[in-house]
Structures are given as C-alpha cells and as structure tokens.
Amino acid sequence: GESVGLHLPTLSVQEGDNSIINCAYSNSASDYFIWYKQESGKGPQFIIDIRSNMDKRQGQRVTVLLNKTVKHLSLQIAATQPGDSAVYFCAETADSSYKLIFGSGTRLLVRP
Amino acid sequence: EPEVTQTPSHQVTQMGQEVILRCVPISNHLYFYWYRQILGQKVEFLVSFYNNEISEKSEIFDDQFSVERPDGSNFTLKIRSTKLEDSAMYFCASSETGTTGNEQFFGPGTRLTVL
C-alpha cells in the first residue's frame, strides 16, 4: 500500500522537531480538505480534516492550515516521532461530489 | 476497531484475463469506493457506490470495469480484460454517509500485477 515514488518530495526531520508538509490544491470549488498518512503496506489513514469556512484546525500533535487565497494547505506535526515516518497526502473534495482528489504526496523521514 | 479488509493482497494475472478484487467494507457504512494508485503516482478515484448503484465514476472507470455488492458484506471490483496499464494498487474505501466531511476509511489495498 505504500506510495513508492521515485519522484516523491521528501522531508527529513530530526526526531522531536516540528514538521511542516505543504500541499497546493487545484479546485477553487473544493470545500473540504483532508490529510492522509500512508505507511508501508497499508492504505491511506485519516489524520485531520478542515472545511473551507475555517483556516486552522488542531488535533493531537497535528495542525492543518488552509489558505484559500493561494489554494494552499499545510500539515504541521509537533514533536515528530519515528512513528510519523510515512507518505502524507492531502485530498480535496467539493460538496457536489463523493470523490476525493489526492495530491501527489510527500515522504516524511524522521531521523533518530 | 472496525476496518475495511481487502483480498487478495497481491494478484498476478495475464493480460486479457478477468480479475475480481474483493472488499469487505465497515459493516454500518453505506457508501463504498474504489481508488487506484499506479506506482509512483497519485491515488486516483475510480467509482463510488450507494444503494446498489454507481453514484459517481471517473474517466478511468470505463466499460472494462464494473462493481457489485453481491451480498450484504462484500463489494467487488471486476476488470474484464486486464491491460498492462491496469497494474496498480487498488484501494477500497467506505463511509457512513456520502456527505462532505464524512470520513472515508481505506482498506490495505490489493496490488494487481498484469503480465
């Protein structure tokens, strides 16, 4: 289930540091955004979501920021841990659709 | 914790053969989805299914593809005559409702290899 990609951007961080993963989305009509984590051998796993009427949402150790002006989404992970190593995807959807549109993914590597 | 399961984990087939990928969605979910991920590329939506019919499909989901809920638990994706370019990871997902904001839970995927 891993998104093994020769061309995946990679973010390497030291354990304990904060991580910021960025995503540009394409559809200005999208009104709901989700971050997924994909570990090796598994399917995408929901992390956090945000609706377009918000610009920030916090979860446990994670924060999602939404900038609709420039169609940009970011995921911040506080105190990154080795278990956070995975590929992270943003996804968007519009109210008129059931489908999720995924971004290309970022590989996060956490150095011990 | 309830989860989406998929079988087989890996399917190898010859070009032109039919394959059926199987999924068991979470039991109280009503909406079902198939996505695929070609190696090195994005996860792509194929189809959504509700109330025993397709509710939305992508351009990828052509006449070679079909979906079915043959009983109360399984959800299948059939590819009638596989092509080399169908080689990918296929993910099944399910959600309680189809409304925006309702989380889609993904299975672990089936790796399809077409030779």
PDB file of C-alpha atoms in Angstrom:
ATOM      1  CA  GLY A   1       0.000   0.000   0.000  1.00  0.00           C
ATOM      2  CA  GLU A   2       2.964   2.311   0.005  1.00  0.00           C
ATOM      3  CA  SER A   3       3.087   5.106  -2.446  1.00  0.00           C
ATOM      4  CA  VAL A   4       6.567   4.255  -3.589  1.00  0.00           C
ATOM      5  CA  GLY A   5       7.516   7.018  -5.890  1.00  0.00           C
ATOM      6  CA  LEU A   6      10.863   7.808  -7.424  1.00  0.00           C
ATOM      7  CA  HIS A   7       9.785  11.424  -7.621  1.00  0.00           C
ATOM      8  CA  LEU A   8       8.113  11.930  -4.248  1.00  0.00           C
ATOM      9  CA  PRO A   9       9.364  15.027  -2.465  1.00  0.00           C
ATOM     10  CA  THR A  10      10.959  14.043   0.805  1.00  0.00           C
ATOM     11  CA  LEU A  11      11.113  15.897   4.086  1.00  0.00           C
ATOM     12  CA  SER A  12      13.743  14.709   6.518  1.00  0.00           C
ATOM     13  CA  VAL A  13      13.475  15.922  10.113  1.00  0.00           C
ATOM     14  CA  GLN A  14      15.154  15.185  13.406  1.00  0.00           C
ATOM     15  CA  GLU A  15      13.101  13.353  15.996  1.00  0.00           C
ATOM     16  CA  GLY A  16      11.492  15.895  18.294  1.00  0.00           C
ATOM     17  CA  ASP A  17      11.479  18.697  15.739  1.00  0.00           C
ATOM     18  CA  ASN A  18       8.325  20.067  14.155  1.00  0.00           C
ATOM     19  CA  SER A  19       7.433  19.078  10.593  1.00  0.00           C
ATOM     20  CA  ILE A  20       5.554  21.109   8.019  1.00  0.00           C
ATOM     21  CA  ILE A  21       4.206  19.409   4.925  1.00  0.00           C
ATOM     22  CA  ASN A  22       2.708  21.546   2.194  1.00  0.00           C
ATOM     23  CA  CYS A  23       0.140  20.948  -0.495  1.00  0.00           C
ATOM     24  CA  ALA A  24      -1.271  23.037  -3.309  1.00  0.00           C
ATOM     25  CA  TYR A  25      -4.789  22.168  -4.368  1.00  0.00           C
ATOM     26  CA  SER A  26      -6.325  22.797  -7.720  1.00  0.00           C
ATOM     27  CA  ASN A  27     -10.064  23.318  -7.482  1.00  0.00           C
ATOM     28  CA  SER A  28     -11.305  26.607  -6.089  1.00  0.00           C
ATOM     29  CA  ALA A  29     -14.724  24.959  -5.622  1.00  0.00           C
ATOM     30  CA  SER A  30     -13.297  22.407  -3.178  1.00  0.00           C
ATOM     31  CA  ASP A  31     -14.743  22.947   0.258  1.00  0.00           C
ATOM     32  CA  TYR A  32     -13.376  20.093   2.317  1.00  0.00           C
ATOM     33  CA  PHE A  33      -9.773  19.031   2.752  1.00  0.00           C
ATOM     34  CA  ILE A  34      -8.189  16.046   4.409  1.00  0.00           C
ATOM     35  CA  TRP A  35      -4.702  14.908   5.268  1.00  0.00           C
ATOM     36  CA  TYR A  36      -3.967  11.204   4.976  1.00  0.00           C
ATOM     37  CA  LYS A  37      -0.967   9.214   6.166  1.00  0.00           C
ATOM     38  CA  GLN A  38       0.141   6.113   4.300  1.00  0.00           C
ATOM     39  CA  GLU A  39       2.535   3.681   5.913  1.00  0.00           C
ATOM     40  CA  SER A  40       4.229   0.851   4.095  1.00  0.00           C
ATOM     41  CA  GLY A  41       1.806  -1.964   3.317  1.00  0.00           C
ATOM     42  CA  LYS A  42      -1.264  -0.026   4.413  1.00  0.00           C
ATOM     43  CA  GLY A  43      -3.967   2.087   2.873  1.00  0.00           C
ATOM     44  CA  PRO A  44      -4.336   5.824   3.472  1.00  0.00           C
ATOM     45  CA  GLN A  45      -5.213   6.638   7.077  1.00  0.00           C
ATOM     46  CA  PHE A  46      -7.179   9.760   8.038  1.00  0.00           C
ATOM     47  CA  ILE A  47      -5.225  12.287  10.116  1.00  0.00           C
ATOM     48  CA  ILE A  48      -7.183  15.530  10.190  1.00  0.00           C
ATOM     49  CA  ASP A  49      -9.650  17.471   8.082  1.00  0.00           C
ATOM     50  CA  ILE A  50     -10.773  21.051   7.606  1.00  0.00           C
ATOM     51  CA  ARG A  51     -13.704  22.747   5.928  1.00  0.00           C
ATOM     52  CA  SER A  52     -13.306  25.753   3.705  1.00  0.00           C
ATOM     53  CA  ASN A  53     -15.016  28.066   6.204  1.00  0.00           C
ATOM     54  CA  MET A  54     -12.057  27.597   8.554  1.00  0.00           C
ATOM     55  CA  ASP A  55      -8.398  28.500   8.189  1.00  0.00           C
ATOM     56  CA  LYS A  56      -6.950  26.441  11.026  1.00  0.00           C
ATOM     57  CA  ARG A  57      -7.811  23.277  12.859  1.00  0.00           C
ATOM     58  CA  GLN A  58      -5.868  21.489  15.561  1.00  0.00           C
ATOM     59  CA  GLY A  59      -5.740  17.887  16.593  1.00  0.00           C
ATOM     60  CA  GLN A  60      -3.445  15.910  18.789  1.00  0.00           C
ATOM     61  CA  ARG A  61       0.077  16.998  17.758  1.00  0.00           C
ATOM     62  CA  VAL A  62      -1.208  17.986  14.313  1.00  0.00           C
ATOM     63  CA  THR A  63      -2.473  21.253  12.890  1.00  0.00           C
ATOM     64  CA  VAL A  64      -3.892  21.912   9.449  1.00  0.00           C
ATOM     65  CA  LEU A  65      -3.782  25.380   7.926  1.00  0.00           C
ATOM     66  CA  LEU A  66      -5.829  26.420   4.930  1.00  0.00           C
ATOM     67  CA  ASN A  67      -5.141  29.444   2.758  1.00  0.00           C
ATOM     68  CA  LYS A  68      -7.929  29.668   0.210  1.00  0.00           C
ATOM     69  CA  THR A  69      -6.499  32.783  -1.418  1.00  0.00           C
ATOM     70  CA  VAL A  70      -3.494  30.884  -2.754  1.00  0.00           C
ATOM     71  CA  LYS A  71      -5.117  27.418  -2.604  1.00  0.00           C
ATOM     72  CA  HIS A  72      -2.584  26.102  -0.153  1.00  0.00           C
ATOM     73  CA  LEU A  73      -2.892  23.560   2.612  1.00  0.00           C
ATOM     74  CA  SER A  74      -0.301  22.609   5.192  1.00  0.00           C
ATOM     75  CA  LEU A  75       0.074  19.966   7.847  1.00  0.00           C
ATOM     76  CA  GLN A  76       2.131  20.704  10.913  1.00  0.00           C
ATOM     77  CA  ILE A  77       3.283  17.856  13.118  1.00  0.00           C
ATOM     78  CA  ALA A  78       4.628  18.821  16.512  1.00  0.00           C
ATOM     79  CA  ALA A  79       7.461  16.887  18.173  1.00  0.00           C
ATOM     80  CA  THR A  80       7.842  14.496  15.253  1.00  0.00           C
ATOM     81  CA  GLN A  81       8.331  10.867  16.240  1.00  0.00           C
ATOM     82  CA  PRO A  82       9.783   7.883  14.347  1.00  0.00           C
ATOM     83  CA  GLY A  83       6.252   6.513  14.003  1.00  0.00           C
ATOM     84  CA  ASP A  84       5.357   9.569  11.941  1.00  0.00           C
ATOM     85  CA  SER A  85       7.590   8.355   9.104  1.00  0.00           C
ATOM     86  CA  ALA A  86       5.246   7.746   6.181  1.00  0.00           C
ATOM     87  CA  VAL A  87       3.943   9.291   2.986  1.00  0.00           C
ATOM     88  CA  TYR A  88       1.460  12.116   3.557  1.00  0.00           C
ATOM     89  CA  PHE A  89      -1.249  13.055   1.078  1.00  0.00           C
ATOM     90  CA  CYS A  90      -3.598  15.960   1.008  1.00  0.00           C
ATOM     91  CA  ALA A  91      -7.018  15.378  -0.533  1.00  0.00           C
ATOM     92  CA  GLU A  92      -9.834  17.693  -1.521  1.00  0.00           C
ATOM     93  CA  THR A  93     -13.467  17.304  -2.347  1.00  0.00           C
ATOM     94  CA  ALA A  94     -16.365  19.507  -3.334  1.00  0.00           C
ATOM     95  CA  ASP A  95     -19.845  19.300  -1.854  1.00  0.00           C
ATOM     96  CA  SER A  96     -21.322  18.141  -5.117  1.00  0.00           C
ATOM     97  CA  SER A  97     -19.041  15.120  -5.346  1.00  0.00           C
ATOM     98  CA  TYR A  98     -18.322  11.937  -3.451  1.00  0.00           C
ATOM     99  CA  LYS A  99     -14.793  11.556  -4.695  1.00  0.00           C
ATOM    100  CA  LEU A 100     -11.557  12.529  -3.011  1.00  0.00           C
ATOM    101  CA  ILE A 101      -8.929  14.154  -5.216  1.00  0.00           C
ATOM    102  CA  PHE A 102      -5.491  13.335  -3.876  1.00  0.00           C
ATOM    103  CA  GLY A 103      -2.296  15.323  -4.133  1.00  0.00           C
ATOM    104  CA  SER A 104       0.974  13.710  -5.123  1.00  0.00           C
ATOM    105  CA  GLY A 105       2.285  13.036  -1.625  1.00  0.00           C
ATOM    106  CA  THR A 106       5.305  13.895   0.492  1.00  0.00           C
ATOM    107  CA  ARG A 107       7.535  11.348   2.158  1.00  0.00           C
ATOM    108  CA  LEU A 108       8.416  12.210   5.762  1.00  0.00           C
ATOM    109  CA  LEU A 109      11.572  10.649   7.179  1.00  0.00           C
ATOM    110  CA  VAL A 110      12.287  11.046  10.878  1.00  0.00           C
ATOM    111  CA  ARG A 111      15.933  10.746  11.905  1.00  0.00           C
ATOM    112  CA  PRO A 112      16.538   9.318  15.384  1.00  0.00           C
TER     113      PRO A 112
ATOM    114  CA  GLU B   1     -11.755  -1.136  15.829  1.00  0.00           C
ATOM    115  CA  PRO B   2     -13.736  -1.836  12.650  1.00  0.00           C
ATOM    116  CA  GLU B   3     -11.723  -1.795   9.455  1.00  0.00           C
ATOM    117  CA  VAL B   4     -12.043  -2.282   5.723  1.00  0.00           C
ATOM    118  CA  THR B   5     -10.496  -5.524   4.522  1.00  0.00           C
ATOM    119  CA  GLN B   6      -9.400  -6.485   1.016  1.00  0.00           C
ATOM    120  CA  THR B   7      -8.466  -9.733  -0.670  1.00  0.00           C
ATOM    121  CA  PRO B   8      -6.189 -10.806  -2.148  1.00  0.00           C
ATOM    122  CA  SER B   9      -3.273  -8.675  -1.031  1.00  0.00           C
ATOM    123  CA  HIS B  10      -1.495  -9.395  -4.299  1.00  0.00           C
ATOM    124  CA  GLN B  11      -2.945 -10.612  -7.587  1.00  0.00           C
ATOM    125  CA  VAL B  12      -0.874 -11.538 -10.614  1.00  0.00           C
ATOM    126  CA  THR B  13      -2.676 -12.078 -13.904  1.00  0.00           C
ATOM    127  CA  GLN B  14      -2.034 -12.355 -17.601  1.00  0.00           C
ATOM    128  CA  MET B  15      -3.061  -9.551 -19.920  1.00  0.00           C
ATOM    129  CA  GLY B  16      -6.582 -10.110 -21.216  1.00  0.00           C
ATOM    130  CA  GLN B  17      -7.706 -12.100 -18.192  1.00  0.00           C
ATOM    131  CA  GLU B  18     -10.540 -11.091 -15.900  1.00  0.00           C
ATOM    132  CA  VAL B  19      -9.840 -10.265 -12.271  1.00  0.00           C
ATOM    133  CA  ILE B  20     -12.128  -9.665  -9.336  1.00  0.00           C
ATOM    134  CA  LEU B  21     -10.867  -7.691  -6.383  1.00  0.00           C
ATOM    135  CA  ARG B  22     -12.792  -8.104  -3.168  1.00  0.00           C
ATOM    136  CA  CYS B  23     -13.519  -5.788  -0.302  1.00  0.00           C
ATOM    137  CA  VAL B  24     -15.454  -6.034   2.927  1.00  0.00           C
ATOM    138  CA  PRO B  25     -16.442  -2.504   3.973  1.00  0.00           C
ATOM    139  CA  ILE B  26     -17.146  -1.498   7.556  1.00  0.00           C
ATOM    140  CA  SER B  27     -20.465  -3.049   8.477  1.00  0.00           C
ATOM    141  CA  ASN B  28     -22.632   0.026   9.134  1.00  0.00           C
ATOM    142  CA  HIS B  29     -21.271   2.020   6.214  1.00  0.00           C
ATOM    143  CA  LEU B  30     -23.497   2.771   3.261  1.00  0.00           C
ATOM    144  CA  TYR B  31     -21.110   4.332   0.722  1.00  0.00           C
ATOM    145  CA  PHE B  32     -18.351   2.398  -0.969  1.00  0.00           C
ATOM    146  CA  TYR B  33     -15.479   3.472  -3.170  1.00  0.00           C
ATOM    147  CA  TRP B  34     -12.641   2.150  -5.276  1.00  0.00           C
ATOM    148  CA  TYR B  35      -9.424   4.063  -5.829  1.00  0.00           C
ATOM    149  CA  ARG B  36      -6.207   3.048  -7.524  1.00  0.00           C
ATOM    150  CA  GLN B  37      -2.584   4.093  -7.252  1.00  0.00           C
ATOM    151  CA  ILE B  38      -0.168   3.377 -10.066  1.00  0.00           C
ATOM    152  CA  LEU B  39       3.383   3.048  -8.781  1.00  0.00           C
ATOM    153  CA  GLY B  40       4.852   6.478  -8.236  1.00  0.00           C
ATOM    154  CA  GLN B  41       1.631   8.322  -8.927  1.00  0.00           C
ATOM    155  CA  LYS B  42      -1.279   9.815  -7.017  1.00  0.00           C
ATOM    156  CA  VAL B  43      -4.197   7.933  -5.560  1.00  0.00           C
ATOM    157  CA  GLU B  44      -6.976   8.248  -8.164  1.00  0.00           C
ATOM    158  CA  PHE B  45     -10.718   7.937  -7.694  1.00  0.00           C
ATOM    159  CA  LEU B  46     -12.428   5.238  -9.749  1.00  0.00           C
ATOM    160  CA  VAL B  47     -16.009   4.896  -8.575  1.00  0.00           C
ATOM    161  CA  SER B  48     -18.448   5.430  -5.731  1.00  0.00           C
ATOM    162  CA  PHE B  49     -21.398   3.149  -4.991  1.00  0.00           C
ATOM    163  CA  TYR B  50     -24.527   3.624  -2.929  1.00  0.00           C
ATOM    164  CA  ASN B  51     -27.826   1.830  -2.666  1.00  0.00           C
ATOM    165  CA  ASN B  52     -26.743  -0.793  -5.180  1.00  0.00           C
ATOM    166  CA  GLU B  53     -25.848   1.614  -7.908  1.00  0.00           C
ATOM    167  CA  ILE B  54     -22.935   3.718  -9.066  1.00  0.00           C
ATOM    168  CA  SER B  55     -23.242   7.276  -7.785  1.00  0.00           C
ATOM    169  CA  GLU B  56     -20.158   8.703  -9.451  1.00  0.00           C
ATOM    170  CA  LYS B  57     -17.342   7.417 -11.647  1.00  0.00           C
ATOM    171  CA  SER B  58     -14.184   8.797 -13.172  1.00  0.00           C
ATOM    172  CA  GLU B  59     -12.966   8.709 -16.755  1.00  0.00           C
ATOM    173  CA  ILE B  60     -10.729   5.798 -15.804  1.00  0.00           C
ATOM    174  CA  PHE B  61     -13.758   3.665 -14.965  1.00  0.00           C
ATOM    175  CA  ASP B  62     -14.610   2.580 -18.491  1.00  0.00           C
ATOM    176  CA  ASP B  63     -16.593  -0.388 -19.765  1.00  0.00           C
ATOM    177  CA  GLN B  64     -13.846  -2.776 -18.696  1.00  0.00           C
ATOM    178  CA  PHE B  65     -14.631  -2.051 -15.065  1.00  0.00           C
ATOM    179  CA  SER B  66     -17.672  -2.983 -13.043  1.00  0.00           C
ATOM    180  CA  VAL B  67     -18.609  -3.016  -9.379  1.00  0.00           C
ATOM    181  CA  GLU B  68     -21.026  -5.143  -7.467  1.00  0.00           C
ATOM    182  CA  ARG B  69     -22.297  -5.767  -3.981  1.00  0.00           C
ATOM    183  CA  PRO B  70     -23.161  -9.432  -4.371  1.00  0.00           C
ATOM    184  CA  ASP B  71     -24.278  -9.902  -0.786  1.00  0.00           C
ATOM    185  CA  GLY B  72     -24.625  -7.920   2.422  1.00  0.00           C
ATOM    186  CA  SER B  73     -20.930  -7.739   3.148  1.00  0.00           C
ATOM    187  CA  ASN B  74     -18.762  -7.865   0.033  1.00  0.00           C
ATOM    188  CA  PHE B  75     -18.040  -5.131  -2.505  1.00  0.00           C
ATOM    189  CA  THR B  76     -16.181  -6.175  -5.629  1.00  0.00           C
ATOM    190  CA  LEU B  77     -14.333  -4.546  -8.500  1.00  0.00           C
ATOM    191  CA  LYS B  78     -14.130  -6.542 -11.718  1.00  0.00           C
ATOM    192  CA  ILE B  79     -11.790  -5.808 -14.581  1.00  0.00           C
ATOM    193  CA  ARG B  80     -12.997  -7.778 -17.582  1.00  0.00           C
ATOM    194  CA  SER B  81      -9.922  -7.855 -19.782  1.00  0.00           C
ATOM    195  CA  THR B  82      -6.862  -6.601 -17.986  1.00  0.00           C
ATOM    196  CA  LYS B  83      -4.270  -4.451 -19.676  1.00  0.00           C
ATOM    197  CA  LEU B  84      -0.663  -3.851 -18.692  1.00  0.00           C
ATOM    198  CA  GLU B  85      -1.571  -0.323 -17.591  1.00  0.00           C
ATOM    199  CA  ASP B  86      -4.082  -1.695 -15.073  1.00  0.00           C
ATOM    200  CA  SER B  87      -1.153  -2.721 -12.875  1.00  0.00           C
ATOM    201  CA  ALA B  88      -1.580  -0.698  -9.696  1.00  0.00           C
ATOM    202  CA  MET B  89      -2.598  -0.785  -6.059  1.00  0.00           C
ATOM    203  CA  TYR B  90      -6.381  -0.837  -5.762  1.00  0.00           C
ATOM    204  CA  PHE B  91      -7.894   0.559  -2.587  1.00  0.00           C
ATOM    205  CA  CYS B  92     -11.422   0.058  -1.380  1.00  0.00           C
ATOM    206  CA  ALA B  93     -12.928   2.611   0.994  1.00  0.00           C
ATOM    207  CA  SER B  94     -16.221   3.059   2.793  1.00  0.00           C
ATOM    208  CA  SER B  95     -18.027   5.812   4.659  1.00  0.00           C
ATOM    209  CA  GLU B  96     -21.151   6.061   6.783  1.00  0.00           C
ATOM    210  CA  THR B  97     -22.692   8.675   4.551  1.00  0.00           C
ATOM    211  CA  GLY B  98     -21.731  10.363   1.316  1.00  0.00           C
ATOM    212  CA  THR B  99     -21.832  13.894   2.601  1.00  0.00           C
ATOM    213  CA  THR B 100     -18.819  16.137   2.664  1.00  0.00           C
ATOM    214  CA  GLY B 101     -16.969  15.756   5.891  1.00  0.00           C
ATOM    215  CA  ASN B 102     -17.741  12.118   6.325  1.00  0.00           C
ATOM    216  CA  GLU B 103     -14.505  10.205   6.661  1.00  0.00           C
ATOM    217  CA  GLN B 104     -13.666   7.574   4.097  1.00  0.00           C
ATOM    218  CA  PHE B 105     -11.905   4.596   5.655  1.00  0.00           C
ATOM    219  CA  PHE B 106      -9.460   2.825   3.390  1.00  0.00           C
ATOM    220  CA  GLY B 107      -8.503  -0.823   3.194  1.00  0.00           C
ATOM    221  CA  PRO B 108      -4.890  -2.039   2.902  1.00  0.00           C
ATOM    222  CA  GLY B 109      -5.139  -2.441  -0.874  1.00  0.00           C
ATOM    223  CA  THR B 110      -4.673  -5.157  -3.465  1.00  0.00           C
ATOM    224  CA  ARG B 111      -1.560  -4.995  -5.599  1.00  0.00           C
ATOM    225  CA  LEU B 112      -2.543  -6.018  -9.129  1.00  0.00           C
ATOM    226  CA  THR B 113       0.249  -7.030 -11.487  1.00  0.00           C
ATOM    227  CA  VAL B 114      -0.667  -7.602 -15.126  1.00  0.00           C
ATOM    228  CA  LEU B 115       1.934  -9.509 -17.155  1.00  0.00           C
TER     229      LEU B 115
END
